[in-house]
Amino acid sequence: VLALIGCAYLHFTRARFGKAEELCRAALAAATRLQIPIVSAYAEGGLAAVLRRTGRLLEARTLFERALAVDGELGRELRPD
């Protein structure tokens, strides 16, 4: 899954947004099957970045908020006292 996100980032930086979206959606599907929240959050964040860049702001915001919520929960659990 992380390899898909990395490949999507490469396409994103080269302004190949269609391919980046395709890879992010594949990563999100795989992350959902794995049921590992932090991996899903990375995939959602990557897809949200592509959607934001292509003007689909409402979809992007929803994904960013979900990704940040997961990251925030895990961050609290992993922080030392």
Tab-separated table of C-alpha atoms in Angstrom:
chain	number	residue	atom	x	y	z
A	1	VAL	CA	0.000	0.000	0.000
A	2	LEU	CA	2.766	2.428	0.899
A	3	ALA	CA	4.470	1.646	-2.409
A	4	LEU	CA	1.268	2.610	-4.239
A	5	ILE	CA	1.143	5.868	-2.304
A	6	GLY	CA	4.797	6.531	-3.155
A	7	CYS	CA	4.147	5.925	-6.853
A	8	ALA	CA	1.089	8.182	-6.665
A	9	TYR	CA	3.256	10.917	-5.130
A	10	LEU	CA	5.712	10.600	-8.009
A	11	HIS	CA	2.910	11.073	-10.539
A	12	PHE	CA	1.436	13.908	-8.460
A	13	THR	CA	4.715	15.833	-8.497
A	14	ARG	CA	4.861	15.427	-12.278
A	15	ALA	CA	1.283	16.774	-12.609
A	16	ARG	CA	-0.035	13.405	-13.798
A	17	PHE	CA	-3.112	13.762	-11.637
A	18	GLY	CA	-5.214	11.087	-13.345
A	19	LYS	CA	-2.616	8.401	-12.706
A	20	ALA	CA	-1.981	9.719	-9.185
A	21	GLU	CA	-5.701	9.485	-8.405
A	22	GLU	CA	-5.887	5.962	-9.822
A	23	LEU	CA	-2.988	4.823	-7.627
A	24	CYS	CA	-4.368	6.568	-4.534
A	25	ARG	CA	-7.744	4.914	-5.002
A	26	ALA	CA	-6.033	1.521	-5.370
A	27	ALA	CA	-4.036	2.217	-2.203
A	28	LEU	CA	-7.181	3.230	-0.328
A	29	ALA	CA	-8.981	0.049	-1.427
A	30	ALA	CA	-6.047	-2.088	-0.294
A	31	ALA	CA	-5.731	-0.196	2.994
A	32	THR	CA	-9.429	-0.685	3.667
A	33	ARG	CA	-9.058	-4.434	3.120
A	34	LEU	CA	-6.067	-4.534	5.496
A	35	GLN	CA	-8.000	-2.646	8.192
A	36	ILE	CA	-4.955	-0.767	9.465
A	37	PRO	CA	-6.147	2.754	10.355
A	38	ILE	CA	-2.855	4.596	9.881
A	39	VAL	CA	-2.352	3.089	6.414
A	40	SER	CA	-5.892	4.101	5.477
A	41	ALA	CA	-5.149	7.612	6.746
A	42	TYR	CA	-2.068	7.876	4.505
A	43	ALA	CA	-4.077	6.674	1.503
A	44	GLU	CA	-6.912	9.099	2.265
A	45	GLY	CA	-4.445	11.959	2.675
A	46	GLY	CA	-2.823	11.177	-0.667
A	47	LEU	CA	-6.151	10.973	-2.461
A	48	ALA	CA	-7.301	14.187	-0.777
A	49	ALA	CA	-4.200	16.006	-2.036
A	50	VAL	CA	-4.941	14.908	-5.604
A	51	LEU	CA	-8.602	15.885	-5.323
A	52	ARG	CA	-7.683	19.281	-3.893
A	53	ARG	CA	-5.254	19.915	-6.718
A	54	THR	CA	-7.857	18.991	-9.326
A	55	GLY	CA	-10.493	21.263	-7.825
A	56	ARG	CA	-12.697	18.728	-6.053
A	57	LEU	CA	-12.476	20.569	-2.764
A	58	LEU	CA	-15.476	19.131	-0.909
A	59	GLU	CA	-14.377	15.548	-1.533
A	60	ALA	CA	-10.833	16.485	-0.557
A	61	ARG	CA	-11.946	18.134	2.678
A	62	THR	CA	-13.905	15.059	3.755
A	63	LEU	CA	-10.902	12.808	3.168
A	64	PHE	CA	-8.476	15.217	4.856
A	65	GLU	CA	-10.721	15.393	7.922
A	66	ARG	CA	-11.007	11.589	8.152
A	67	ALA	CA	-7.251	11.178	7.746
A	68	LEU	CA	-6.503	13.812	10.381
A	69	ALA	CA	-8.960	12.252	12.828
A	70	VAL	CA	-7.243	8.864	12.564
A	71	ASP	CA	-3.801	10.407	12.781
A	72	GLY	CA	-4.875	12.418	15.829
A	73	GLU	CA	-6.252	9.365	17.621
A	74	LEU	CA	-3.149	7.306	16.934
A	75	GLY	CA	-0.882	10.205	17.840
A	76	ARG	CA	-2.480	10.434	21.277
A	77	GLU	CA	-2.056	6.703	21.789
A	78	LEU	CA	1.584	6.689	20.740
A	79	ARG	CA	2.768	9.794	22.605
A	80	PRO	CA	4.703	9.181	25.782
A	81	ASP	CA	3.331	10.622	29.027
